[in-house]
Amino acid sequence: MSEKRETALPLRKTNRRLRTEDCIVVDKRELRKAQLGAGVGNFIEWYDIGIYGYLAITMTSVFTEGMDQRTGLLVTLLGFAVSFIIRPLGGMILGPLGDRIGRRKVLFFTMALMASATFLIGVLPTAGNVGLWVIVPLYLLKMLQGFSTGGEYSGAATYVAEFSPDKHRGFWTALLNTGAQLGFAAGAAVVAATTMITTSVWGEEAMRDGGWRIPFLLALPLGIVAISLRNRIPESPSFEAVHEKTETADVDPLFVRQNLASILRLYWPQILIGIALIAADGTSSYTVTSYMPTYLETQIGMAAVHTAVATVIILLIQALIVPVVARWSDRIGRKPIYTVATIGNLVLLVPAFALMHIGEVWSLYLALFMVSLPSAFFLALTGAAMSELFPTASRYGGVGFTHNVAISLFGGTTPLISQILVEFTGNSFAPAFYVMFFSAVALFALTRMRETAGRPLLGSVPVVASAEEADALVRDQDTNKHIDTSTMLLVPVPTGSGKHSAL
């Protein structure tokens, strides 16, 4: 069997030559339209997460009226956890579906479902009106949000990665996470503005009496705008090219759409690498966005106003850093940037947590910046790196499973586990050690990861920004280390044509 494989690989590569017409030249206008259409969903996803988190105390009084305050808060926060528990199911179902019917159709569906679920939370009756049973529809709507989110980010990342020129894929996909940070900041800002306006007009109980509905209701007009944008975006050119060729050809399994079971069987090494990287990314990112306000208020005694303002400012800074780092990764590679991110957490987190305990405003901002910097490096790579792990025919399914399983197990649980560690160990530095552990695991996973920056996506032909770039790739394909025709669906060159003698 090994002898057969040794002769088969060179033969497969020899029989395929890249031609100029094989390359996909991206229309810049279409690329911008695709990025905007995909990115707006990520913005709204994090807007939804942000408003629920920042309204948690108000939601407790609205939906658990009559319960003990601490029990009610746990019931409300469980709604947040429920959405993460259901995310992998969304990825498992919507990912393979996106590989079968197209990225665009599934992204349209996830946006419509997400906006509708968020809006409907805003029109639910309160426990004071109908009783505690209202928690049931609240959880069901949070589950719908989680299900749609399971297909949202993985689909958007897959779509934008396939639409982007190979040399700039990191930058374009990173804009999705820039949108995520801005969405979270927008959620916090809308809650703050709604609170200020309603309480100044109707008094201190205004948010509890109905003001809390406004941020949720705003999801409907936002969703309509997003759906309108997504209705105009074209399908991924890489998906269309592979879909058309595999319909009529008997091809290598690399180019065949696989179901979830086959994805797990064929691509388990990539899945393990992806889970390790997303675990480090998720623990780092959710520490900044979801746990730091609680930690600073309970462990350091910081006023809520300082922590809220500081968190929004840090998110805005991250939104600026992410595309810069991503563009850097397009030049020097994904692995060096991941290495900086993991080592950054290992080196910076303990000093950052020590700074927090000084308890001054200046130390708060400096500490949060130190915690958020490695997180920004992780976020810069998520979309590109996950998409580069899997072949085009099965990419949506592979990314959907890997990203959602990892982010559900290790991202959404970070605030809860971090707080449990603090209470169980009595060590206020325990959250830092928790994040550092996963960064160490990711550092090991990098030794098993191949460098993917600048290369065509697995199972796809090169995607370029100009016809001149396509001509250069074809001319230099025998010496270009980024070109491997065995991973591309190309028309075999007839034997004896003399056109493949260089190989």
XYZ file of C-alpha atoms in Angstrom:
503
model
C 0.000 0.000 0.000
C 2.813 2.439 0.848
C 4.495 1.736 -2.508
C 1.257 2.490 -4.364
C 0.900 5.767 -2.467
C 4.460 6.846 -3.258
C 3.855 6.469 -6.984
C 0.311 7.869 -6.907
C 1.135 11.278 -5.403
C 3.705 12.384 -8.013
C 1.453 11.082 -10.784
C -1.504 13.094 -9.488
C 0.599 16.248 -9.261
C 2.226 15.697 -12.668
C -1.134 15.394 -14.379
C -2.378 18.789 -13.191
C -1.046 22.190 -14.184
C -2.344 25.556 -13.071
C -3.572 27.783 -15.878
C -4.379 31.484 -15.760
C -8.071 30.792 -16.333
C -8.113 28.473 -13.304
C -7.379 31.347 -10.911
C -10.257 33.344 -9.417
C -9.751 37.088 -9.815
C -11.767 38.839 -7.113
C -13.863 41.849 -7.972
C -12.949 44.386 -5.266
C -16.448 45.855 -5.219
C -17.967 42.403 -4.747
C -15.410 41.630 -2.021
C -16.364 44.735 -0.047
C -20.049 43.905 -0.454
C -19.421 40.325 0.720
C -17.424 41.472 3.733
C -20.074 44.002 4.774
C -22.894 41.490 4.335
C -21.095 38.842 6.383
C -19.717 41.227 9.006
C -23.022 42.833 9.912
C -24.279 39.509 11.291
C -21.261 39.176 13.547
C -21.872 42.720 14.784
C -25.499 41.933 15.672
C -24.532 38.593 17.278
C -22.276 40.365 19.751
C -24.733 43.222 20.192
C -27.247 40.584 21.374
C -24.726 39.042 23.776
C -23.773 42.452 25.095
C -27.279 43.721 25.878
C -28.275 40.517 27.697
C -25.112 40.605 29.783
C -25.364 44.282 30.691
C -29.083 43.972 31.490
C -28.651 40.843 33.642
C -29.606 42.550 36.913
C -32.650 44.235 35.368
C -33.675 41.016 33.597
C -33.522 39.239 36.955
C -36.056 41.570 38.510
C -38.269 41.386 35.406
C -38.296 37.617 34.760
C -37.750 36.140 38.236
C -39.872 38.464 40.338
C -40.745 36.700 43.589
C -37.584 34.593 43.684
C -34.675 35.115 46.027
C -32.321 37.688 44.430
C -29.296 35.371 44.201
C -31.350 32.471 42.849
C -33.009 34.771 40.338
C -29.652 36.005 39.067
C -28.479 32.418 38.543
C -31.692 31.659 36.627
C -31.095 34.694 34.402
C -27.432 33.828 33.790
C -28.443 30.262 32.977
C -30.236 31.728 29.967
C -26.842 33.001 28.797
C -25.329 29.541 29.317
C -28.200 27.834 27.476
C -27.405 29.758 24.300
C -23.819 28.459 24.420
C -24.879 24.894 25.146
C -26.982 24.843 21.968
C -24.305 26.445 19.747
C -22.558 23.190 18.755
C -25.891 21.799 17.551
C -26.259 24.812 15.282
C -22.747 24.263 13.946
C -23.321 20.535 13.377
C -26.542 21.101 11.423
C -25.984 24.417 9.663
C -22.322 23.781 8.763
C -22.843 20.683 6.582
C -26.005 22.321 5.202
C -23.910 25.303 4.103
C -21.518 22.923 2.327
C -24.478 21.423 0.467
C -26.696 24.379 -0.487
C -24.242 27.265 -0.227
C -22.871 29.735 2.308
C -25.137 32.621 1.259
C -28.456 30.838 1.888
C -27.477 29.641 5.359
C -26.124 33.068 6.347
C -29.425 34.621 5.267
C -31.280 32.145 7.505
C -29.036 32.625 10.567
C -29.426 36.408 10.384
C -33.217 36.226 10.140
C -33.420 33.751 13.040
C -31.065 35.722 15.276
C -32.788 39.082 14.764
C -36.249 37.561 15.253
C -35.305 35.775 18.484
C -33.722 38.902 19.975
C -36.734 41.055 19.035
C -39.159 38.524 20.544
C -37.324 38.629 23.888
C -38.194 42.328 23.909
C -41.940 41.637 23.637
C -42.165 38.858 26.251
C -44.519 39.456 29.199
C -42.953 39.810 32.638
C -43.124 37.461 35.603
C -45.223 40.080 37.387
C -47.847 39.780 34.647
C -47.993 36.052 33.916
C -45.815 34.305 36.507
C -42.483 32.539 36.486
C -43.433 30.301 33.532
C -42.220 33.176 31.299
C -38.706 31.836 31.921
C -39.548 28.948 29.540
C -40.057 31.092 26.400
C -37.064 33.204 27.453
C -34.856 30.090 27.446
C -36.359 28.880 24.163
C -35.544 32.197 22.491
C -32.016 32.116 23.927
C -31.692 28.597 22.465
C -32.754 29.909 19.044
C -30.133 32.634 19.373
C -27.497 30.027 20.225
C -28.553 27.770 17.346
C -28.291 30.616 14.838
C -24.957 31.740 16.291
C -23.657 28.202 15.778
C -23.946 28.736 12.039
C -23.291 32.479 11.980
C -19.605 33.018 12.742
C -18.369 29.797 11.139
C -20.395 30.591 8.004
C -19.279 34.207 7.861
C -15.622 33.245 8.366
C -15.848 30.526 5.706
C -17.586 32.869 3.269
C -15.186 35.787 3.669
C -12.106 33.518 3.632
C -13.215 31.987 0.330
C -13.957 35.413 -1.135
C -10.629 36.986 -0.124
C -7.397 37.074 -2.145
C -4.982 34.516 -0.699
C -2.375 37.169 0.132
C -4.861 39.262 2.155
C -7.159 36.600 3.652
C -6.092 37.303 7.220
C -6.966 40.995 6.983
C -10.411 40.528 5.426
C -11.522 37.758 7.776
C -10.214 39.670 10.821
C -12.698 42.450 10.098
C -15.379 40.017 11.312
C -13.898 40.095 14.813
C -13.467 43.855 14.608
C -17.219 43.937 13.994
C -17.732 41.617 16.960
C -15.867 43.941 19.323
C -17.770 46.932 17.993
C -21.060 45.015 18.388
C -20.335 44.229 22.024
C -19.352 47.842 22.653
C -22.528 49.002 20.872
C -24.640 46.742 23.096
C -23.081 48.230 26.208
C -23.461 51.763 24.835
C -27.144 51.259 23.910
C -27.922 49.883 27.383
C -26.112 52.798 29.011
C -27.830 55.399 26.810
C -31.265 53.802 27.280
C -30.772 53.758 31.056
C -29.717 57.404 31.170
C -32.564 58.643 28.957
C -35.411 56.591 30.430
C -34.482 57.192 34.069
C -34.118 60.938 33.497
C -37.585 61.078 31.900
C -39.587 58.448 33.848
C -37.617 57.947 37.063
C -35.385 55.325 38.645
C -37.713 52.397 37.909
C -37.981 53.192 34.192
C -35.723 50.371 32.987
C -37.545 47.778 35.083
C -40.930 49.130 33.985
C -40.227 48.672 30.278
C -37.071 50.529 29.304
C -35.212 47.200 29.181
C -37.235 46.277 26.079
C -35.744 49.023 23.889
C -32.286 47.457 23.241
C -33.931 44.135 22.314
C -36.519 45.768 20.042
C -33.748 47.584 18.166
C -32.602 44.171 16.907
C -35.508 44.165 14.430
C -34.514 47.247 12.396
C -30.862 46.193 12.650
C -31.811 42.734 11.415
C -33.834 44.134 8.496
C -30.815 46.162 7.373
C -28.561 43.104 7.727
C -30.955 40.836 5.822
C -31.214 43.424 3.060
C -27.425 43.495 2.759
C -27.153 39.722 2.776
C -29.830 39.411 0.130
C -27.479 41.227 -2.257
C -24.269 39.330 -1.638
C -23.078 36.769 -4.217
C -22.155 33.188 -3.440
C -18.552 32.381 -2.577
C -16.671 31.906 -5.894
C -14.529 29.113 -4.417
C -17.641 27.223 -3.276
C -19.272 27.602 -6.695
C -16.159 26.400 -8.510
C -15.803 23.281 -6.356
C -19.566 22.608 -6.322
C -19.788 22.656 -10.127
C -16.753 20.441 -10.705
C -17.569 17.821 -8.080
C -21.107 17.400 -9.402
C -19.851 15.682 -12.543
C -16.438 14.304 -11.627
C -15.084 11.288 -9.793
C -12.541 13.050 -7.612
C -10.294 12.696 -4.591
C -12.095 12.685 -1.168
C -10.436 16.070 -0.528
C -12.840 17.572 -3.055
C -15.961 15.692 -1.961
C -18.550 17.175 0.407
C -18.401 15.101 3.600
C -21.058 14.613 6.260
C -20.242 15.317 9.899
C -19.210 11.729 10.679
C -16.774 11.713 7.751
C -15.406 15.130 8.715
C -14.625 13.775 12.211
C -12.988 10.671 10.726
C -10.950 12.373 7.990
C -9.985 15.646 9.623
C -9.645 14.851 13.348
C -6.029 16.165 13.525
C -7.167 19.549 12.186
C -10.131 19.510 14.568
C -7.881 18.921 17.582
C -5.519 21.710 16.514
C -8.473 24.041 15.980
C -10.023 23.213 19.364
C -6.703 23.891 21.118
C -6.347 27.284 19.415
C -9.971 28.301 20.001
C -9.762 27.206 23.661
C -6.853 29.611 24.159
C -8.612 32.283 22.132
C -11.963 31.792 23.923
C -10.647 31.794 27.489
C -8.572 34.877 26.738
C -11.342 36.782 24.936
C -14.201 35.950 27.308
C -12.051 36.890 30.281
C -11.835 40.390 28.801
C -15.412 40.768 27.564
C -17.488 38.781 30.061
C -15.549 38.175 33.279
C -13.422 41.256 33.932
C -16.325 43.531 34.999
C -17.489 40.943 37.565
C -13.940 40.252 38.784
C -13.080 43.927 39.160
C -16.253 44.683 41.101
C -16.183 41.624 43.413
C -12.441 41.071 43.936
C -11.003 44.567 43.588
C -13.974 46.689 44.661
C -13.973 48.872 41.555
C -17.094 50.942 40.930
C -19.329 49.555 38.191
C -19.137 52.796 36.207
C -15.334 52.505 35.948
C -15.410 48.867 34.866
C -18.131 49.452 32.262
C -16.399 52.448 30.696
C -13.005 50.721 30.795
C -14.379 47.582 29.133
C -15.918 49.558 26.256
C -12.698 51.522 25.720
C -10.610 48.337 25.716
C -12.995 46.723 23.196
C -12.641 49.717 20.889
C -8.847 49.522 21.152
C -8.996 45.802 20.322
C -11.190 46.564 17.314
C -8.385 48.783 15.982
C -5.549 46.362 16.794
C -7.144 43.237 15.264
C -6.952 44.190 11.532
C -3.415 45.563 11.954
C -2.197 42.289 13.464
C -4.091 40.302 10.817
C -2.387 42.202 8.006
C 0.922 41.471 9.729
C 0.045 37.749 9.769
C -0.532 37.869 6.003
C 3.117 38.934 5.655
C 4.936 36.852 8.270
C 2.536 33.912 8.792
C -0.140 32.721 11.197
C 2.163 30.636 13.421
C 4.420 33.530 14.504
C 1.377 35.615 15.499
C -0.165 32.709 17.414
C 3.176 32.230 19.155
C 3.196 35.881 20.233
C -0.388 35.537 21.512
C 0.269 32.411 23.586
C 3.566 33.639 25.043
C 1.941 37.027 25.664
C -0.624 35.405 27.947
C 2.040 33.351 29.717
C 4.139 36.455 30.389
C 1.615 39.274 30.910
C -1.351 37.854 32.826
C 0.150 37.497 36.304
C 1.635 41.049 36.286
C -1.684 42.350 34.908
C -3.704 40.774 37.722
C -1.199 42.156 40.232
C -1.741 45.624 38.773
C -5.499 45.266 39.167
C -5.065 44.734 42.899
C -3.484 48.173 43.272
C -7.065 49.366 42.954
C -6.371 52.652 41.163
C -8.061 53.767 37.941
C -4.719 54.069 36.092
C -3.747 50.525 37.112
C -7.169 49.281 35.985
C -6.683 50.598 32.447
C -3.072 49.415 32.196
C -3.986 45.942 33.485
C -6.939 45.584 31.109
C -4.732 46.602 28.185
C -2.165 43.945 29.154
C -4.908 41.291 29.370
C -6.531 42.361 26.111
C -3.376 42.565 23.968
C -2.780 38.788 23.578
C -6.533 38.381 23.119
C -6.426 40.806 20.166
C -3.652 38.721 18.563
C -5.806 35.582 18.890
C -8.888 37.343 17.503
C -6.916 38.585 14.498
C -6.389 35.012 13.286
C -9.554 33.113 14.211
C -11.481 33.419 10.948
C -8.551 32.814 8.609
C -6.840 30.050 10.570
C -10.006 28.009 11.115
C -10.945 28.277 7.427
C -7.453 27.251 6.368
C -7.620 23.992 8.324
C -10.336 22.383 6.158
C -10.910 21.817 2.407
C -13.504 23.876 0.556
C -15.962 21.015 0.004
C -16.311 20.426 3.777
C -15.085 23.732 5.216
C -18.330 25.096 6.647
C -19.012 21.789 8.421
C -15.449 21.501 9.747
C -15.252 25.075 11.003
C -18.806 24.935 12.380
C -18.067 21.872 14.498
C -14.571 22.863 15.641
C -15.243 26.484 16.520
C -18.588 25.954 18.243
C -17.564 22.952 20.329
C -14.439 24.760 21.530
C -16.102 28.110 22.192
C -18.984 26.442 24.043
C -16.768 24.288 26.259
C -13.981 26.785 26.910
C -15.236 30.250 25.925
C -18.742 30.679 27.287
C -17.867 28.816 30.479
C -14.862 31.033 31.284
C -16.694 33.487 33.619
C -18.356 30.668 35.565
C -15.246 28.488 35.909
C -13.028 31.465 36.730
C -15.340 32.506 39.562
C -15.558 28.923 40.858
C -11.740 28.702 40.856
C -11.463 31.945 42.833
C -13.967 30.769 45.446
C -12.676 27.183 45.657
C -8.941 27.980 45.826
C -9.116 31.364 47.538
C -6.505 32.525 45.010
C -7.529 35.718 43.199
C -4.956 34.961 40.474
C -6.673 31.665 39.550
C -8.408 33.127 36.444
C -5.004 34.124 35.075
C -3.630 30.611 35.566
C -6.717 29.156 33.882
C -6.134 31.195 30.709
C -2.387 30.487 30.839
C -3.013 26.733 30.887
C -4.912 26.825 27.590
C -2.295 29.108 26.060
C 0.349 26.499 26.906
C -1.790 23.801 25.237
C -2.167 26.013 22.137
C 1.585 26.563 22.025
C 2.063 22.792 21.774
C -0.664 22.534 19.103
C 1.249 25.030 16.975
C 4.021 22.480 16.567
C 1.500 20.291 14.693
C 0.040 23.069 12.556
C 1.240 23.802 9.036
C 1.772 27.397 7.947
C -1.132 28.525 5.765
C -0.691 32.269 5.195
C -0.570 33.269 1.542
C -1.475 29.789 0.285
C -4.628 28.913 -1.656
C -7.261 27.347 0.577
C -7.250 23.540 0.627
C -9.380 22.214 -2.206
C -9.501 25.590 -3.969
C -7.640 27.212 -6.819
C -5.745 30.449 -6.098
C -7.817 33.553 -5.406
C -5.989 36.677 -6.566
C -6.525 40.424 -6.701
C -5.553 40.926 -10.370
C -4.996 39.136 -13.676
C -1.308 40.053 -13.449
C -1.021 38.176 -10.151
C -2.664 35.144 -11.772
C -0.161 35.263 -14.660
C 2.741 35.412 -12.184
C 1.435 32.406 -10.226
C 1.095 30.320 -13.380
C 4.548 31.340 -14.605
C 6.265 30.522 -11.281
C 4.151 27.555 -10.156
C 7.092 25.122 -10.254
C 9.171 27.185 -7.804
C 6.449 28.889 -5.725
C 6.318 27.143 -2.334
C 2.701 28.300 -1.879
C 1.422 26.425 -4.927
C 0.536 22.732 -4.641
C -1.637 21.614 -7.534
C -2.456 18.305 -5.817
C -4.831 20.243 -3.514
C -6.670 21.897 -6.438
C -9.429 20.715 -8.755
C -7.699 21.207 -12.110
C -8.230 19.726 -15.551
C -5.552 17.029 -16.159
C -3.042 17.857 -18.884
C -3.014 15.151 -21.622
C -0.033 12.791 -21.396
C 2.634 13.605 -23.947
C 1.658 17.251 -24.304
C 5.040 18.291 -22.960
C 3.477 20.912 -20.729
C 4.239 19.177 -17.449
C 7.785 18.013 -17.923
C 9.051 20.459 -15.311
C 7.322 18.439 -12.633
